[in-house]
Short mmCIF file of C-alpha atoms and ligand atoms in Angstrom, two decimals:
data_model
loop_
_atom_site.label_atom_id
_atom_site.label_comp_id
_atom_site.label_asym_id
_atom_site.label_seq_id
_atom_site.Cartn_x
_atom_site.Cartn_y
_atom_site.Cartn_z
CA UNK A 1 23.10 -13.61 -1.18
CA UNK A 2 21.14 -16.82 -2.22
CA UNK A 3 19.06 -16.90 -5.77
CA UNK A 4 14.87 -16.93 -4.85
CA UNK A 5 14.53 -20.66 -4.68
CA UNK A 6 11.89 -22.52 -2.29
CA UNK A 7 13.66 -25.08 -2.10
CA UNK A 8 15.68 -25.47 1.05
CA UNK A 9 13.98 -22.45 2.25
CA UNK A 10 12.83 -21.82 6.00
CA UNK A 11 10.24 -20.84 4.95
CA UNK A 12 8.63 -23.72 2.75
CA UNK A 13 5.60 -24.62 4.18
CA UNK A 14 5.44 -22.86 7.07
CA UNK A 15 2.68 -20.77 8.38
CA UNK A 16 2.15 -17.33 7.97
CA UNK A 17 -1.18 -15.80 9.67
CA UNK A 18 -2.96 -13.08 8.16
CA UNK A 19 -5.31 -10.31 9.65
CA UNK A 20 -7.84 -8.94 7.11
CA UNK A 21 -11.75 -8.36 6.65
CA UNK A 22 -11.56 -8.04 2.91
CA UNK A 23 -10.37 -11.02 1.40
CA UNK A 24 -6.59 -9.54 1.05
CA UNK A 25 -5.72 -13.50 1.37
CA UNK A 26 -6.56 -13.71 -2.39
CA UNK A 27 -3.63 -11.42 -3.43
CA UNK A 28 -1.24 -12.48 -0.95
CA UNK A 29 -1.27 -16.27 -0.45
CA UNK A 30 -1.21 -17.13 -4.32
CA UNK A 31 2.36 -14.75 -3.85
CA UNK A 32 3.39 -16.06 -0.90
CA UNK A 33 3.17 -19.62 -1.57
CA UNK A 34 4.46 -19.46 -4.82
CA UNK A 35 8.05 -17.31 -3.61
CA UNK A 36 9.16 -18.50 -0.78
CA UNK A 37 6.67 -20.88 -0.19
CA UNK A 38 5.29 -19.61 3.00
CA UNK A 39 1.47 -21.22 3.65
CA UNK A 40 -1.13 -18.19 4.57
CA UNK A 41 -3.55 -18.68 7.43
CA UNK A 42 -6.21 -16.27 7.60
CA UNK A 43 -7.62 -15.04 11.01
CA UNK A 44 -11.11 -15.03 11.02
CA UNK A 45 -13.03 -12.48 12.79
CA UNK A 46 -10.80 -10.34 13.53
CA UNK A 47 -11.93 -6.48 13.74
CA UNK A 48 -9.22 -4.76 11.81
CA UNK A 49 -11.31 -1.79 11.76
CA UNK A 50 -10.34 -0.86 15.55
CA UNK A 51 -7.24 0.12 14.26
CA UNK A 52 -8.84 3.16 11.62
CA UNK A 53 -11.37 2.85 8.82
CA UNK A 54 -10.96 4.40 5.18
CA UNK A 55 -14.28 5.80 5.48
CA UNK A 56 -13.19 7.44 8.12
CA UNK A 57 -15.44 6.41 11.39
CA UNK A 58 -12.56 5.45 13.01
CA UNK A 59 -9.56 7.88 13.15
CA UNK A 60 -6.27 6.15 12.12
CA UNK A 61 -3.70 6.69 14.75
CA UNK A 62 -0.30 5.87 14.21
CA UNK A 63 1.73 5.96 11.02
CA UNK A 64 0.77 3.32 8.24
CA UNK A 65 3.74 1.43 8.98
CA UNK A 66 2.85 1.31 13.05
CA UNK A 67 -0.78 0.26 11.47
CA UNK A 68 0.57 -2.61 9.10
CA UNK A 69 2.83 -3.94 11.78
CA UNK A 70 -0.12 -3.67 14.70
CA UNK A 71 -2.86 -5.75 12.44
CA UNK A 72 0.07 -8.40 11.59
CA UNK A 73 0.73 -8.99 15.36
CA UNK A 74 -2.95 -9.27 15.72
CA UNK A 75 -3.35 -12.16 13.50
CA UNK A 76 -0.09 -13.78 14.98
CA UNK A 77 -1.73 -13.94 18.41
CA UNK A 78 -5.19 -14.87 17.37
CA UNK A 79 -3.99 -17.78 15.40
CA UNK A 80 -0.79 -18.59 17.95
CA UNK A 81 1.10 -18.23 14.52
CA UNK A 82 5.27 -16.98 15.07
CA UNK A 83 4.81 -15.02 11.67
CA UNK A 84 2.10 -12.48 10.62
CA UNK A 85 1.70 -10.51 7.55
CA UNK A 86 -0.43 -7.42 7.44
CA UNK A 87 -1.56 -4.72 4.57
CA UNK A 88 -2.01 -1.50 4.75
CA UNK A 89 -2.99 1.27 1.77
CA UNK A 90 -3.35 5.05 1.66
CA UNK A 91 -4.30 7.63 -0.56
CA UNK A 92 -4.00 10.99 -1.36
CA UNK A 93 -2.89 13.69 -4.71
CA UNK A 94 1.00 12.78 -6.11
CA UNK A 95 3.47 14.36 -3.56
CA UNK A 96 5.06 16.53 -7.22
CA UNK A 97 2.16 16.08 -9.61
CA UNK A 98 -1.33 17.18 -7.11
CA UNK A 99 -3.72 16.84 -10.06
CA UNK A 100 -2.92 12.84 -9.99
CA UNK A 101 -3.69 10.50 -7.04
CA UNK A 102 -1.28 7.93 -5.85
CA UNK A 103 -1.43 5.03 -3.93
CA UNK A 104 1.09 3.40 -1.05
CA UNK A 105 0.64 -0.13 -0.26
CA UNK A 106 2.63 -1.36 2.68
CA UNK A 107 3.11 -5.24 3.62
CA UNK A 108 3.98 -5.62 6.87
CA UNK A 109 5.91 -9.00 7.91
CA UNK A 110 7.13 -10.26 11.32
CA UNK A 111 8.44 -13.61 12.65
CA UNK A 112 9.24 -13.74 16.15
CA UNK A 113 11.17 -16.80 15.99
CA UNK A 114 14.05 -15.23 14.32
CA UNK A 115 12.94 -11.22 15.25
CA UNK A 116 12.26 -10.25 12.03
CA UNK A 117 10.26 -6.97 11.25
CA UNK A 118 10.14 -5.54 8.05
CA UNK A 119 7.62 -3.21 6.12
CA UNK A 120 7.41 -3.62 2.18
CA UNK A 121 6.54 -0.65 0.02
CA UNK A 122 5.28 0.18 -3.45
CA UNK A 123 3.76 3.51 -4.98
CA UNK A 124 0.94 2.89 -7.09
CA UNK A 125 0.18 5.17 -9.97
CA UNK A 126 -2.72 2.61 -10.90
CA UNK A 127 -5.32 4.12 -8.67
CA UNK A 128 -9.06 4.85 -9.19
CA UNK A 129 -9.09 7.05 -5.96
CA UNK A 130 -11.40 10.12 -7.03
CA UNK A 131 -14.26 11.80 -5.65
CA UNK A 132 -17.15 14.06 -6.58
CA UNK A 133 -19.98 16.26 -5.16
CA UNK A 134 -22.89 15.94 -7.32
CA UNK A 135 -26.88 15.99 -6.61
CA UNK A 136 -28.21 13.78 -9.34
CA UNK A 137 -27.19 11.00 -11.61
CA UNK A 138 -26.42 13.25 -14.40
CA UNK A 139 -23.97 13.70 -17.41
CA UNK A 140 -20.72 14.72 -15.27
CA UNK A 141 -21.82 11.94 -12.54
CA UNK A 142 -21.58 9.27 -15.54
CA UNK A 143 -18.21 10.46 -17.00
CA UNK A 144 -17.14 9.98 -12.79
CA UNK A 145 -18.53 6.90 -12.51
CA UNK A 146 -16.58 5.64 -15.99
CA UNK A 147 -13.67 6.91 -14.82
CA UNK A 148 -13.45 5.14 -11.45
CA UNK A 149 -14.53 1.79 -13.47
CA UNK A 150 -17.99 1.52 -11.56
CA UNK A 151 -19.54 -0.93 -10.73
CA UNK A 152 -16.27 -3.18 -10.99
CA UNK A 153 -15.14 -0.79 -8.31
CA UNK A 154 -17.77 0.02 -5.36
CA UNK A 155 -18.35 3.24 -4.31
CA UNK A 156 -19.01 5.21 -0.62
CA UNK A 157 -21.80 7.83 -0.80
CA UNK A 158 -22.35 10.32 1.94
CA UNK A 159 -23.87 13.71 2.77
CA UNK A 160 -21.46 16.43 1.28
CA UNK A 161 -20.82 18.55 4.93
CA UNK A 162 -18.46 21.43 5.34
CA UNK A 163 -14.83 19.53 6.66
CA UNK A 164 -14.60 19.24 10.71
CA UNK A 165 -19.09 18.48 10.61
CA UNK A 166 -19.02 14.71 11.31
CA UNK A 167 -22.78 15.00 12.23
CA UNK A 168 -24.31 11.61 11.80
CA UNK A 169 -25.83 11.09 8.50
CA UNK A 170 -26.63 8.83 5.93
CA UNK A 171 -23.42 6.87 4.73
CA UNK A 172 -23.47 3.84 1.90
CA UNK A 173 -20.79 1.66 1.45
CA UNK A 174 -20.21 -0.89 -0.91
CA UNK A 175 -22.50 0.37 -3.51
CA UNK A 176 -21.86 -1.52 -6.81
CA UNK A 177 -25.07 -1.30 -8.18
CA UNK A 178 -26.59 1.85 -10.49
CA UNK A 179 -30.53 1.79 -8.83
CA UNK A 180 -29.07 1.48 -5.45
CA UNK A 181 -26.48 4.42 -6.32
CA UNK A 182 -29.38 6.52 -7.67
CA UNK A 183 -31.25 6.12 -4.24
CA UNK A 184 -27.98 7.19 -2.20
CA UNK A 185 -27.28 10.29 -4.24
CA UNK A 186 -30.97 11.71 -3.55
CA UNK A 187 -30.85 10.94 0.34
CA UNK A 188 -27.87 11.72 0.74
CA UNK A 189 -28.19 14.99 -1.13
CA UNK A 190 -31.48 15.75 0.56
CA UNK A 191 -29.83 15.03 4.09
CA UNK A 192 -27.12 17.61 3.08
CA UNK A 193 -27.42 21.34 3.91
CA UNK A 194 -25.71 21.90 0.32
CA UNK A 195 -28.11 19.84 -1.90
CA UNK A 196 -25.00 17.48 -2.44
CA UNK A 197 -23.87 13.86 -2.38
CA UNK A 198 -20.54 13.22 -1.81
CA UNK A 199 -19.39 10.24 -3.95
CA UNK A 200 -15.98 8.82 -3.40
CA UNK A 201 -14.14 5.49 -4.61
CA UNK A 202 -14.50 2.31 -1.91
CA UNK A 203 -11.08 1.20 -1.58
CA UNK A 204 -11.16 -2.00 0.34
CA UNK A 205 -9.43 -4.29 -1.41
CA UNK A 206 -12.71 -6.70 -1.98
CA UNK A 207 -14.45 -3.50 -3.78
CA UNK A 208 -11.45 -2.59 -5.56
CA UNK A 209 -9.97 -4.98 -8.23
CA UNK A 210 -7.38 -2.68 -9.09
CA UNK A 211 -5.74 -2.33 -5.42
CA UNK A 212 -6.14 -5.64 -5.28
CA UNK A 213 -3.49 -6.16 -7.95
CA UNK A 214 -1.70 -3.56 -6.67
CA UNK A 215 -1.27 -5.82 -3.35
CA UNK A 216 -0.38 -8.77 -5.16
CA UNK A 217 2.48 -7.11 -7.14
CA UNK A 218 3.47 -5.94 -4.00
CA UNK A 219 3.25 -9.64 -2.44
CA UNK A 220 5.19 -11.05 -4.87
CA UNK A 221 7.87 -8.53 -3.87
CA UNK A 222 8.03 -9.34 -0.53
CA UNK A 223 8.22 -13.01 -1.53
CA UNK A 224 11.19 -12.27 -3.61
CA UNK A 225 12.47 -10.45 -0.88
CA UNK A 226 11.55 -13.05 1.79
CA UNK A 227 13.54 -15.86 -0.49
CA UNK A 228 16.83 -13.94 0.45
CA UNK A 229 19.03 -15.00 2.93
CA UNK A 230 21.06 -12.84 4.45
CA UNK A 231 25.05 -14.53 4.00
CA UNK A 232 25.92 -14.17 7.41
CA UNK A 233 23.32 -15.31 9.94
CA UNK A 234 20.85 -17.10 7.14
CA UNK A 235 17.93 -15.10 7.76
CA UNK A 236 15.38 -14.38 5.26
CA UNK A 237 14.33 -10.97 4.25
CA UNK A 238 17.43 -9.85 2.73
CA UNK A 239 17.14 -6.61 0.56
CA UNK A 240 17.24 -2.89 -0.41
CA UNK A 241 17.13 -0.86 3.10
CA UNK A 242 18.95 2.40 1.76
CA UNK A 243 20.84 4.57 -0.27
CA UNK A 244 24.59 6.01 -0.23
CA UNK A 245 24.50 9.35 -1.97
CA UNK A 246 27.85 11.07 -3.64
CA UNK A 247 28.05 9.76 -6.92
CA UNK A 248 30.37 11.24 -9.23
CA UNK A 249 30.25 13.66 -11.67
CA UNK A 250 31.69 12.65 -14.94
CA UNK A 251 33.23 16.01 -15.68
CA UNK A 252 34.88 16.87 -12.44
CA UNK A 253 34.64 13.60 -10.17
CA UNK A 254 33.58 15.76 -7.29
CA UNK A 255 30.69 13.54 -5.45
CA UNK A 256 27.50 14.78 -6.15
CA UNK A 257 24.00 14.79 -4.43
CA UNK A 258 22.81 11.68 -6.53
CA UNK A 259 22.15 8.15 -5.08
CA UNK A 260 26.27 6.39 -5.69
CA UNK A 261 24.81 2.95 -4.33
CA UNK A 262 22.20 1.18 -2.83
CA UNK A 263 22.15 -0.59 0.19
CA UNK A 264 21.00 -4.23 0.87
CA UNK A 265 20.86 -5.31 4.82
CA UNK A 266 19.42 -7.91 7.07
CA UNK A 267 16.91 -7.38 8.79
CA UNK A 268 17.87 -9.10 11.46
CA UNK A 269 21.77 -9.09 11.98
CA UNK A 270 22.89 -5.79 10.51
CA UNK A 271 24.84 -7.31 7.54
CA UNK A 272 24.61 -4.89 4.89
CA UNK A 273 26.05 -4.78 1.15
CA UNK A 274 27.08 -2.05 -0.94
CA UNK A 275 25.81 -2.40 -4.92
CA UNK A 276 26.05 -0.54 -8.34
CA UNK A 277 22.71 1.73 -8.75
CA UNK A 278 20.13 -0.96 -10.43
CA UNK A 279 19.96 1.68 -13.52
CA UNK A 280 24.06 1.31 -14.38
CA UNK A 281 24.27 4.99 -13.94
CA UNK A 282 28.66 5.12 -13.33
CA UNK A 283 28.89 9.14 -13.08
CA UNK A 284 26.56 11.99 -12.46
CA UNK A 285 25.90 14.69 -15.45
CA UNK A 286 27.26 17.93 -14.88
CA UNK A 287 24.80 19.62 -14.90
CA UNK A 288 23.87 17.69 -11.28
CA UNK A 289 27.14 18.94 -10.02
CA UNK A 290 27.80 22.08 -7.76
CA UNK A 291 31.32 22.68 -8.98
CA UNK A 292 30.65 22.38 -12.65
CA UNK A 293 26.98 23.45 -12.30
CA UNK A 294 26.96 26.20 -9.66
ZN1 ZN B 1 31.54 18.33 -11.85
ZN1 ZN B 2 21.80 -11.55 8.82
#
């Protein structure tokens, strides 16, 4: 396994298309460029949308993966580019803490030349995702609206409708601007059949500076993860693709259910490579253990 270096690199200078309505090129080709040098094209034009919207118009079908990986193969052929890279976000309550909202950003990259496909992942905990029902701009409104960090971050206001009534019906997007929000709240309240707006966070990357650094850090992860070369066919994209459980228990030194080592592979030959957990942890505390711990 090489050190990151673009120097040398296959992928210094080359081209890299890019499918996206909302200007995800200015978190990901600053990355990109800078580790392991690859040069991002955008595709212009392309409706992205067809494949699901986050405002929900447009049913997403597939898994966010199958999503990421779709939209990067459709700037790859509109461009006539061997290597795409894609984004994909979604967002919903913390899996163990529900009162908190999380993000997942996924970066999808492919290169055909060599048959590389590989998905990128981070977890976001910085998230302004949030909604509210509310029927005027009042007190609780304002405390929302400061705690999504509007109008740096746009909002999408709707009729408030029971779920599973997708009537048609007023619907703002975008809205970044406290006269215009004013003006959405009371039609779409009014157009409601419960007096209520439905507010919610805009989380396109253009109206959302804080997922949009949230896809950079994630860029510059699959840059450093690009600049790998895999030992034994030279392919970049060498990195973390599992975990071996069994670790030890420092009492006992019966395997446990805790994460021994991680797993780095190719992901294009198969070559993988057993390391030490990236915390040190050696053994497992007893109290993890079956036998000692039953
Ligand atoms: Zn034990
Ligand atoms: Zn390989």
């Amino acid at each position: 396994m090489s050190a990151p270096s673009r120097v040398g690199h296959p992928y210094a200078g080359a081209a890299v298309a890019l499918a996206t309505k909302h200007q995800k090129q200015d978190a990901i080709a600053p990355a990109l460029g800078a580790v392991p040098g690859l040069r991002v094209v955008v595709a212009q034009g392309l409706d992205t949308d067809a494949l699901g919207t986050f405002t929900g118009e447009i049913p997403r079908p597939g898994t966010p993966s199958q999503t990421a990986l779709t939209k990067a193969r459709l700037g790859m052929r509109a461009l006539g580019v061997a290597r795409g890279v894609a984004s994909e976000g979604s967002f919903g309550p913390h899996p163990e803490l529900g009162f908190v909202a999380v993000g997942v950003e996924l970066l999808a990259f492919i290169d055909d030349e060599l048959g590389i496909e590989l998905v990128e992942r981070r977890i976001c905990e910085q998230t302004n995702f949030a909604h509210l029902e509310t029927g005027a701009l009042d007190a609780r409104t304002e405390s929302f609206l400061a705690r999504v960090s509007f109008p740096a971050h746009a909002l999408i206001v709707r009729a408030n409708r029971p779920p599973g009534d997708d009537a048609p019906g007023p619907l703002y997007k975008g809205v970044s601007d406290l006269a215009v929000l004013r003006r959405a709240i009371a039609q779409c309240a009014a157009a409601s059949s419960d007096g209520q707006a439905r507010l919610e966070t805009d989380m396109r990357a253009h109206k959302n500076p804080t997922r949009m650094g949230e896809i950079a850090l994630l860029a510059a992860a699959l840059g450093r993860r690009l600049a790998q070369t895999c030992v034994a066919c030279g392919a970049p994209g060498f990195g973390l693709v599992g975990v071996e459980r069994g670790l030890r228990c420092c009492l006992c030194a019966r395997p446990t259910e805790l994460v021994a080592c991680e797993l780095d592979g190719c992901a294009r030959c198969g070559h993988s490579e057993r390391r030490p957990r990236s915390d040190g942890l050696g053994c497992a505390d007893p109290a993890c253990c079956e036998h000692c711990n039953p």
